[in-house]
Every structure is written in structure tokens, then in C-alpha cells.
Amino acid sequence: MTNTVSIREVAPRDGLQNEEPIPTDNKVRLIDALSRTGVRRIEAVSFVHPRAIPQMADADEVWARSWHNPDVRYSALIPNTRGAERAIRAGFKEIEVVVSASDTHNRRNLNRSTEESLDDITGLIPLIHEAGAKLEVIVATSFGCPFEGDIDPKRVASIVERVRADGADRIAFGDTTGMATPRRVRDLLSEVRPDLLHFHNTRGTGLANVLTALDLGITEFDASVGGIGGCPYAPGASGNIATEEVVHMLEDMGIDTGIDLEELIRVAELAEGLLGRTLPSGVLRAGPRARLV
Amino acid sequence: MTNTVSIREVAPRDGLQNEEPIPTDNKVRLIDALSRTGVRRIEAVSFVHPRAIPQMADADEVWARSWHNPDVRYSALIPNTRGAERAIRAGFKEIEVVVSASDTHNRRNLNRSTEESLDDITGLIPLIHEAGAKLEVIVATSFGCPFEGDIDPKRVASIVERVRADGADRIAFGDTTGMATPRRVRDLLSEVRPDLLHFHNTRGTGLANVLTALDLGITEFDASVGGIGGCPYAPGASGNIATEEVVHMLEDMGIDTGIDLEELIRVAELAEGLLGRTLPSGVLRAGPRARLV
């Protein structure tokens, strides 16, 4: 098994996008605090229309005011050409775009078919490459769709094949509503392998999924400090895996993430204050196993 | 990997013992509802002094009034000879006793050393066998102690060796305060193997631990419907793994538990009503992955 794992901290974007909006100052505080934990990658903002996602309406200002730690790689999510132009203008070199493996989910989420989104991505890639940036394609509902149910791994594989042929630099699989299980992780990864996995803990299998993926050689994971990212129990449940729970398990296995776990737990405590709600993280509540009475 | 797993449902005893006391009627309702789910084993009550554990003061009445489904094996926990006599009188054929691998934890929990508890167990075994019952020894803090920290697997192994030599019928390892991780499960089980594992989800690793143990050939697990068993975030945190989360993951892997998952989720809903608090179970909140929008 690997000795190191690369975690991308997604609380500032994916996390906050699924919470009640918080002030710009608090977003900056969260990014800056995360930048001090030793984490090597942070998904900082998304450049979306403020009417679609009011939580990210201040993305330009958040990014301009955040500390850009030279040891951290920051990324931004974009939905379209306009978003890509904003991300490039803001100086991002790592950009992400989402397409859903489920046509129904893609239509509900992006108001177009999966095929139409793939055509959009074909057009985005040269634009992003010309700016010297890289594009990661996140394939949402890779482990199942809340409308369609199971997604055939061959469908995910054909999407990956297409976007790789178009020049996409990286591929991530998103477990959009927490339908991944150890069995589904094995099924999908035996068909097609991503660069990175994004799991939710909606049904309790978050760390079991990470463990399964590690066993299959995956070494990059998204996670969200405190498990920020919407009440895991709301309809269309979110529930990102909590970064400190992932780091706690990995560290115990002798796998290095670069992250200082105690510092990360302090950021989770800060995040609870900023969001004003109890976050769903056991390691935040109970502390690491090494913390004795 | 195995095709079947045997789950012992521990909510009526271990679960309720770590919650605010509820009326006798509600305990009977919970046991009876669980007896209809297809689960094959239920830890029903403990015969302890009512001053030590007021939650179990009505154990005799609860058991007398509960449905004894002939397809379910029911067990009782006892702390000493007096408890064993009560359990035998009540007709139990499966009896459990706890000893802690950590001397400090054993003293705090049972007011005597691990060695003294082992001597007590030596005396209990013939009494229980003469009554035609079997004794399971649960080794608490097997994966770590909140006072002492890591527990040497060799210490757990020596306790197992001793109680097996004394005639104990079965061995369980208890993850008393949620210190088990996949790594610790591998470390301990490579030294000594139990018949059954009892995990908590205090730090998010509950199902990852189950997965690891399955991989090592263990096929018996304790679990508690709804994750009943104390606020997982209280000091001395409890936080049993939720039976429906375990069954959900196993069923998806093609592993049979005999349990009807939808029926079990209805019992978890009932349990929330009986306890009057939101229980920490993702599958209770979000439903199985197959439940579409």
C-alpha cells in the first residue's frame, strides 16, 4: 500500500456551496486557516452565476483576499466558458468542471444532457490549455444516481475515454449523493480508474470506501474539514467525508498526508464557529485515538 | 469472502444501558420489534445491580414480557455470580461477561484488577456450564484504552488463552471507546482471533473496521439499531455501529445477514421515537442507496 496520500480540501468550495451562505470574511478565514494545516491542495472557490449559487457570489473577492500559500495548490470549479474565463483571469492553474454520468442528474443539475455537457467540455479544454492551466473533469453520480439508480461502469468509462481524448488533464469520480460502497468502488475501478475520488459519508461507508480505493492503488481523495457540505440528512443528501477522519485513519496506517492533524482539528473547531452548527465529524468531537483521558 | 454474517443486535442491552432510562413497556416494544426483523441474535438485558446501572433495573420484567422468538438466540450480560444466577433463573442459555484488557479501565469499570476479574470468571464458568448455558467473555478495550492508550495485542492474547483454558465458550473483542482502526484490527487479529467483534463508530472508522475484519475472515459482529448507545460525542464516548449501516453495506456486497433491511429501518425509526432523540445513523436518515427520489 502507498506511503503517501494527497488530499484535496474542498470545504471552502464544495463544502460552503452546500451550507447557508456565510460572510466573505469568514470564507477567507477558513481558507487561510486551511492553508496553514500542511494540506497540499485546496478547492478554493467556484465561478458560477450568483443567482445559481449565491454562496459563491463573492468568489473573486474571497480569492483576492485569501493567502496564497506557495506550498499549496489551489483550484476553482467552473460550470462553463464564462466561469473558465473568470478562473483564468483570477490566476487559477487548476480548474475543475463537472459532468454527470447520469443523464437525468445532468439535466436537473446543468439543464442539459450529458452529451451536451461533454460537447461543452470539448470546447473548454483548448481555452484552458491556452491559458497554461489544467482541467480536471469530475464525473458526478459515478457510483449511482438518486434518480436513475445504479450507473453502468461502462458508461462512466466511455465518458472518461471521451474527455481524455479531448485532452482533459485529470479525472475525478464523484459520489454525489453517497451511493458508493466498497462493492461499488471495486466494480467501477475494475472498469476504469480515476486520478482522484470524491466520497460522501451519507450512508456511513465513507472511510470504508477510502480503504477499498487505497487497496486498489488510488492515492488522491477529496475531503472536507469537519464534514462541511450540507446537512448529510437533507434531501439530495450531501455529507462530504471529514478531512480529519480521513487523516486520522491514514496516519494510524503510517500513510503521510502532510497535514498536521491537531491543527486540522482546530480548523474544524473554527469552522463550527463560522457556520454556527455542529459538524458531523467524530474525530472533531472525540479527538484522535491517541488523545487520552 | 464469506457469504453470510451473523449480527448480534445489542441495542436493548448495550444500547439502552448508555442512554437515558426509558419505560419498561418501551424496552419490550424494542425487543419485540427487533425479533421480527430476521436478526438471529439479540443481547436482551443485563443482570446488574440497579444502583450501578439504573437503565437495567427492570431486566427481569423486560425479559419476562418480551416475545421469545424461537428463531432468535437471546443473550444476557452479567457482571458476577449473582448476575449469573439471575440470568440462569431467567432461562438464558447464552451469557456474557466483560473483562478489560486495560488494568486501569478494569479498575474504573469493575473496581478490581484485570487479574481479579479473570479469577472471578474462572469461578463463573462451571456455574454457567452446570446450568447448560454458555459463556462468552468480552475483552473490553482490546483496541486501546482511553486511560492507558494502546494495548499490546499480546496482552489480549494472554487473556484469551487464560479464559479459553478455563473453559470459556466464546470470545469477543470490544472496541470500548472507538479506538479501533483498520490498522489496529489487522494488528490485533494477526496475534489472536475472537469469535465476534464489537466496534464503535466514535471516530468514523466503524464500517472500515468491519470491512477489514471481514477480509480477515471474521463473520460475527455486534451492532445496535440506529446506533443506539449513548451520544457518540459524550466523554467516554460510546457510539455503537448502526445495525442498518452494517446490513446495508453487507447486503450490497452480496452477504446475507437474515435481516430485512427495510424492516430494520422501521425499527430504527421506532427507536428514535422511543428515545426521543435523533439517532446517529446515515442509512436511517437517507435510506438505502437503492431508495431513489
mmCIF file of N, CA and C in Angstrom, chain A residues 143-150 179 181-184 202-205 207-208 211-212 233 245 248-249 252-253 281-283 285-289 292-293, chain B residues 143-150 179 181-184 202-205 207-208 211-212 233 245 248-249 252-253 281-283 285-289 292-293:
data_model
loop_
_atom_site.group_PDB
_atom_site.id
_atom_site.type_symbol
_atom_site.label_atom_id
_atom_site.label_comp_id
_atom_site.label_asym_id
_atom_site.label_seq_id
_atom_site.Cartn_x
_atom_site.Cartn_y
_atom_site.Cartn_z
ATOM 1 N N PHE A 143 -21.082 6.580 -8.881
ATOM 2 C CA PHE A 143 -21.379 5.366 -8.100
ATOM 3 C C PHE A 143 -22.884 5.136 -7.946
ATOM 4 N N GLY A 144 -23.654 5.945 -8.665
ATOM 5 C CA GLY A 144 -25.099 5.790 -8.571
ATOM 6 C C GLY A 144 -25.773 7.146 -8.633
ATOM 7 N N CYS A 145 -27.008 7.134 -9.130
ATOM 8 C CA CYS A 145 -27.765 8.375 -9.305
ATOM 9 C C CYS A 145 -29.041 8.285 -8.480
ATOM 10 N N PRO A 146 -29.397 9.339 -7.750
ATOM 11 C CA PRO A 146 -30.604 9.280 -6.924
ATOM 12 C C PRO A 146 -31.884 9.202 -7.749
ATOM 13 N N PHE A 147 -31.797 9.501 -9.065
ATOM 14 C CA PHE A 147 -32.983 9.391 -9.925
ATOM 15 C C PHE A 147 -32.981 8.085 -10.721
ATOM 16 N N GLU A 148 -31.805 7.726 -11.245
ATOM 17 C CA GLU A 148 -31.728 6.570 -12.141
ATOM 18 C C GLU A 148 -31.289 5.289 -11.432
ATOM 19 N N GLY A 149 -30.700 5.409 -10.254
ATOM 20 C CA GLY A 149 -30.182 4.219 -9.556
ATOM 21 C C GLY A 149 -28.766 3.905 -10.000
ATOM 22 N N ASP A 150 -28.463 2.617 -10.111
ATOM 23 C CA ASP A 150 -27.101 2.210 -10.462
ATOM 24 C C ASP A 150 -26.691 2.775 -11.824
ATOM 25 N N MET A 179 -23.842 7.188 -2.641
ATOM 26 C CA MET A 179 -24.272 5.840 -3.037
ATOM 27 C C MET A 179 -23.097 4.877 -3.206
ATOM 28 N N THR A 181 -20.239 2.340 -2.169
ATOM 29 C CA THR A 181 -19.994 1.335 -1.133
ATOM 30 C C THR A 181 -18.708 0.628 -1.544
ATOM 31 N N PRO A 182 -18.100 -0.122 -0.626
ATOM 32 C CA PRO A 182 -16.883 -0.853 -1.020
ATOM 33 C C PRO A 182 -17.101 -1.696 -2.279
ATOM 34 N N ARG A 183 -18.259 -2.333 -2.364
ATOM 35 C CA ARG A 183 -18.525 -3.166 -3.543
ATOM 36 C C ARG A 183 -18.584 -2.328 -4.825
ATOM 37 N N ARG A 184 -19.247 -1.157 -4.764
ATOM 38 C CA ARG A 184 -19.374 -0.309 -5.969
ATOM 39 C C ARG A 184 -18.024 0.293 -6.345
ATOM 40 N N THR A 202 -22.719 9.727 3.448
ATOM 41 C CA THR A 202 -24.172 9.765 3.642
ATOM 42 C C THR A 202 -24.718 8.501 4.296
ATOM 43 N N ARG A 203 -24.150 7.364 3.949
ATOM 44 C CA ARG A 203 -24.665 6.090 4.476
ATOM 45 C C ARG A 203 -23.607 5.351 5.314
ATOM 46 N N GLY A 204 -22.640 6.123 5.838
ATOM 47 C CA GLY A 204 -21.692 5.550 6.800
ATOM 48 C C GLY A 204 -20.485 4.849 6.197
ATOM 49 N N THR A 205 -20.449 4.727 4.871
ATOM 50 C CA THR A 205 -19.379 3.942 4.248
ATOM 51 C C THR A 205 -18.177 4.782 3.820
ATOM 52 N N LEU A 207 -15.303 6.069 5.031
ATOM 53 C CA LEU A 207 -13.927 5.599 5.232
ATOM 54 C C LEU A 207 -13.727 4.173 4.720
ATOM 55 N N ALA A 208 -14.774 3.372 4.723
ATOM 56 C CA ALA A 208 -14.675 2.029 4.136
ATOM 57 C C ALA A 208 -14.414 2.143 2.625
ATOM 58 N N LEU A 211 -10.778 3.151 2.196
ATOM 59 C CA LEU A 211 -9.933 1.983 2.447
ATOM 60 C C LEU A 211 -9.908 1.053 1.222
ATOM 61 N N THR A 212 -11.068 0.847 0.641
ATOM 62 C CA THR A 212 -11.166 -0.012 -0.550
ATOM 63 C C THR A 212 -10.375 0.581 -1.708
ATOM 64 N N TYR A 233 -28.239 14.765 5.951
ATOM 65 C CA TYR A 233 -29.523 14.067 6.006
ATOM 66 C C TYR A 233 -30.609 14.805 5.239
ATOM 67 N N GLU A 245 -11.196 12.918 9.803
ATOM 68 C CA GLU A 245 -11.437 11.469 9.954
ATOM 69 C C GLU A 245 -10.571 10.678 8.974
ATOM 70 N N HIS A 248 -6.910 10.978 10.205
ATOM 71 C CA HIS A 248 -6.763 10.162 11.421
ATOM 72 C C HIS A 248 -6.571 8.691 11.076
ATOM 73 N N MET A 249 -7.391 8.177 10.159
ATOM 74 C CA MET A 249 -7.271 6.762 9.771
ATOM 75 C C MET A 249 -5.964 6.513 9.020
ATOM 76 N N ASP A 252 -2.776 6.666 11.197
ATOM 77 C CA ASP A 252 -2.670 5.448 12.001
ATOM 78 C C ASP A 252 -2.128 4.275 11.175
ATOM 79 N N MET A 253 -2.335 4.346 9.856
ATOM 80 C CA MET A 253 -1.824 3.298 8.956
ATOM 81 C C MET A 253 -0.400 3.597 8.496
ATOM 82 N N SER A 281 -18.482 15.240 12.463
ATOM 83 C CA SER A 281 -17.150 14.626 12.437
ATOM 84 C C SER A 281 -16.836 14.015 13.789
ATOM 85 N N GLY A 282 -16.632 12.711 13.802
ATOM 86 C CA GLY A 282 -16.329 12.022 15.051
ATOM 87 C C GLY A 282 -14.982 12.419 15.621
ATOM 88 N N VAL A 283 -13.996 12.603 14.754
ATOM 89 C CA VAL A 283 -12.654 12.954 15.237
ATOM 90 C C VAL A 283 -12.645 14.378 15.797
ATOM 91 N N ARG A 285 -15.228 15.636 17.406
ATOM 92 C CA ARG A 285 -15.869 15.512 18.714
ATOM 93 C C ARG A 285 -14.970 14.791 19.721
ATOM 94 N N ALA A 286 -14.489 13.599 19.316
ATOM 95 C CA ALA A 286 -13.822 12.711 20.280
ATOM 96 C C ALA A 286 -12.318 12.914 20.317
ATOM 97 N N GLY A 287 -11.766 13.609 19.318
ATOM 98 C CA GLY A 287 -10.315 13.739 19.232
ATOM 99 C C GLY A 287 -9.711 12.481 18.643
ATOM 100 N N PRO A 288 -8.425 12.531 18.314
ATOM 101 C CA PRO A 288 -7.759 11.335 17.784
ATOM 102 C C PRO A 288 -7.717 10.245 18.857
ATOM 103 N N ARG A 289 -7.546 9.012 18.443
ATOM 104 C CA ARG A 289 -7.499 7.897 19.403
ATOM 105 C C ARG A 289 -6.346 8.041 20.391
ATOM 106 N N LEU A 292 -5.691 10.805 25.188
ATOM 107 C CA LEU A 292 -6.176 10.030 26.337
ATOM 108 C C LEU A 292 -6.916 10.909 27.337
ATOM 109 N N VAL A 293 -7.622 10.243 28.230
ATOM 110 C CA VAL A 293 -8.358 10.953 29.288
ATOM 111 C C VAL A 293 -7.362 11.514 30.301
ATOM 112 N N PHE B 143 -8.785 -2.732 21.617
ATOM 113 C CA PHE B 143 -8.129 -1.949 20.564
ATOM 114 C C PHE B 143 -7.531 -0.650 21.098
ATOM 115 N N GLY B 144 -7.536 -0.519 22.417
ATOM 116 C CA GLY B 144 -6.987 0.699 23.003
ATOM 117 C C GLY B 144 -7.816 1.107 24.207
ATOM 118 N N CYS B 145 -7.162 1.776 25.133
ATOM 119 C CA CYS B 145 -7.799 2.200 26.383
ATOM 120 C C CYS B 145 -7.729 3.718 26.484
ATOM 121 N N PRO B 146 -8.830 4.363 26.863
ATOM 122 C CA PRO B 146 -8.804 5.835 26.944
ATOM 123 C C PRO B 146 -7.898 6.353 28.048
ATOM 124 N N PHE B 147 -7.492 5.481 28.990
ATOM 125 C CA PHE B 147 -6.569 5.908 30.050
ATOM 126 C C PHE B 147 -5.135 5.496 29.735
ATOM 127 N N GLU B 148 -4.961 4.265 29.242
ATOM 128 C CA GLU B 148 -3.608 3.734 29.040
ATOM 129 C C GLU B 148 -3.105 3.895 27.608
ATOM 130 N N GLY B 149 -3.996 4.139 26.676
ATOM 131 C CA GLY B 149 -3.582 4.219 25.269
ATOM 132 C C GLY B 149 -3.569 2.848 24.613
ATOM 133 N N ASP B 150 -2.586 2.625 23.735
ATOM 134 C CA ASP B 150 -2.531 1.358 23.007
ATOM 135 C C ASP B 150 -2.418 0.185 23.977
ATOM 136 N N MET B 179 -11.568 3.185 19.611
ATOM 137 C CA MET B 179 -10.163 3.381 19.247
ATOM 138 C C MET B 179 -9.700 2.406 18.163
ATOM 139 N N THR B 181 -9.137 0.940 14.539
ATOM 140 C CA THR B 181 -8.963 1.429 13.169
ATOM 141 C C THR B 181 -8.617 0.199 12.328
ATOM 142 N N PRO B 182 -8.690 0.321 10.998
ATOM 143 C CA PRO B 182 -8.311 -0.832 10.177
ATOM 144 C C PRO B 182 -6.927 -1.373 10.546
ATOM 145 N N ARG B 183 -5.981 -0.476 10.815
ATOM 146 C CA ARG B 183 -4.635 -0.921 11.155
ATOM 147 C C ARG B 183 -4.626 -1.706 12.469
ATOM 148 N N ARG B 184 -5.350 -1.214 13.479
ATOM 149 C CA ARG B 184 -5.373 -1.886 14.785
ATOM 150 C C ARG B 184 -6.103 -3.223 14.692
ATOM 151 N N THR B 202 -17.084 5.834 16.853
ATOM 152 C CA THR B 202 -16.737 7.099 17.514
ATOM 153 C C THR B 202 -15.890 8.013 16.626
ATOM 154 N N ARG B 203 -14.991 7.427 15.860
ATOM 155 C CA ARG B 203 -14.082 8.221 15.025
ATOM 156 C C ARG B 203 -14.259 7.928 13.538
ATOM 157 N N GLY B 204 -15.456 7.447 13.175
ATOM 158 C CA GLY B 204 -15.807 7.306 11.755
ATOM 159 C C GLY B 204 -15.342 6.031 11.084
ATOM 160 N N THR B 205 -14.571 5.204 11.813
ATOM 161 C CA THR B 205 -13.983 4.031 11.162
ATOM 162 C C THR B 205 -14.832 2.757 11.314
ATOM 163 N N LEU B 207 -17.408 1.141 9.887
ATOM 164 C CA LEU B 207 -17.595 0.202 8.775
ATOM 165 C C LEU B 207 -16.274 -0.178 8.118
ATOM 166 N N ALA B 208 -15.291 0.703 8.168
ATOM 167 C CA ALA B 208 -13.951 0.353 7.661
ATOM 168 C C ALA B 208 -13.357 -0.770 8.508
ATOM 169 N N LEU B 211 -15.134 -3.982 7.513
ATOM 170 C CA LEU B 211 -14.604 -4.424 6.220
ATOM 171 C C LEU B 211 -13.252 -5.131 6.391
ATOM 172 N N THR B 212 -12.410 -4.539 7.209
ATOM 173 C CA THR B 212 -11.087 -5.127 7.466
ATOM 174 C C THR B 212 -11.229 -6.499 8.124
ATOM 175 N N TYR B 233 -20.590 11.444 21.148
ATOM 176 C CA TYR B 233 -19.664 12.555 21.336
ATOM 177 C C TYR B 233 -19.505 12.914 22.807
ATOM 178 N N GLU B 245 -26.648 0.340 9.013
ATOM 179 C CA GLU B 245 -25.499 0.706 8.166
ATOM 180 C C GLU B 245 -24.660 -0.526 7.845
ATOM 181 N N HIS B 248 -26.715 -2.693 5.394
ATOM 182 C CA HIS B 248 -26.737 -2.028 4.086
ATOM 183 C C HIS B 248 -25.453 -2.296 3.308
ATOM 184 N N MET B 249 -24.323 -2.160 3.979
ATOM 185 C CA MET B 249 -23.041 -2.401 3.297
ATOM 186 C C MET B 249 -22.888 -3.879 2.932
ATOM 187 N N ASP B 252 -25.167 -5.098 0.073
ATOM 188 C CA ASP B 252 -24.645 -4.613 -1.210
ATOM 189 C C ASP B 252 -23.473 -5.471 -1.698
ATOM 190 N N MET B 253 -22.772 -6.110 -0.738
ATOM 191 C CA MET B 253 -21.648 -6.990 -1.093
ATOM 192 C C MET B 253 -22.118 -8.417 -1.365
ATOM 193 N N SER B 281 -27.455 7.565 12.532
ATOM 194 C CA SER B 281 -27.402 6.536 11.506
ATOM 195 C C SER B 281 -27.717 7.140 10.150
ATOM 196 N N GLY B 282 -26.754 7.075 9.253
ATOM 197 C CA GLY B 282 -26.950 7.634 7.917
ATOM 198 C C GLY B 282 -28.002 6.883 7.123
ATOM 199 N N VAL B 283 -28.021 5.576 7.244
ATOM 200 C CA VAL B 283 -28.990 4.782 6.481
ATOM 201 C C VAL B 283 -30.408 5.018 7.008
ATOM 202 N N ARG B 285 -31.379 7.970 8.103
ATOM 203 C CA ARG B 285 -31.744 9.276 7.550
ATOM 204 C C ARG B 285 -31.975 9.228 6.043
ATOM 205 N N ALA B 286 -31.007 8.659 5.329
ATOM 206 C CA ALA B 286 -31.011 8.770 3.864
ATOM 207 C C ALA B 286 -31.678 7.580 3.192
ATOM 208 N N GLY B 287 -31.898 6.512 3.942
ATOM 209 C CA GLY B 287 -32.423 5.289 3.325
ATOM 210 C C GLY B 287 -31.323 4.533 2.621
ATOM 211 N N PRO B 288 -31.627 3.312 2.186
ATOM 212 C CA PRO B 288 -30.631 2.532 1.439
ATOM 213 C C PRO B 288 -30.320 3.225 0.106
ATOM 214 N N ARG B 289 -29.191 2.911 -0.469
ATOM 215 C CA ARG B 289 -28.808 3.526 -1.743
ATOM 216 C C ARG B 289 -29.800 3.210 -2.848
ATOM 217 N N LEU B 292 -34.670 5.421 -4.431
ATOM 218 C CA LEU B 292 -34.486 6.547 -5.346
ATOM 219 C C LEU B 292 -35.451 7.687 -5.039
ATOM 220 N N VAL B 293 -35.169 8.837 -5.630
ATOM 221 C CA VAL B 293 -36.023 10.025 -5.466
ATOM 222 C C VAL B 293 -37.305 9.812 -6.274
#
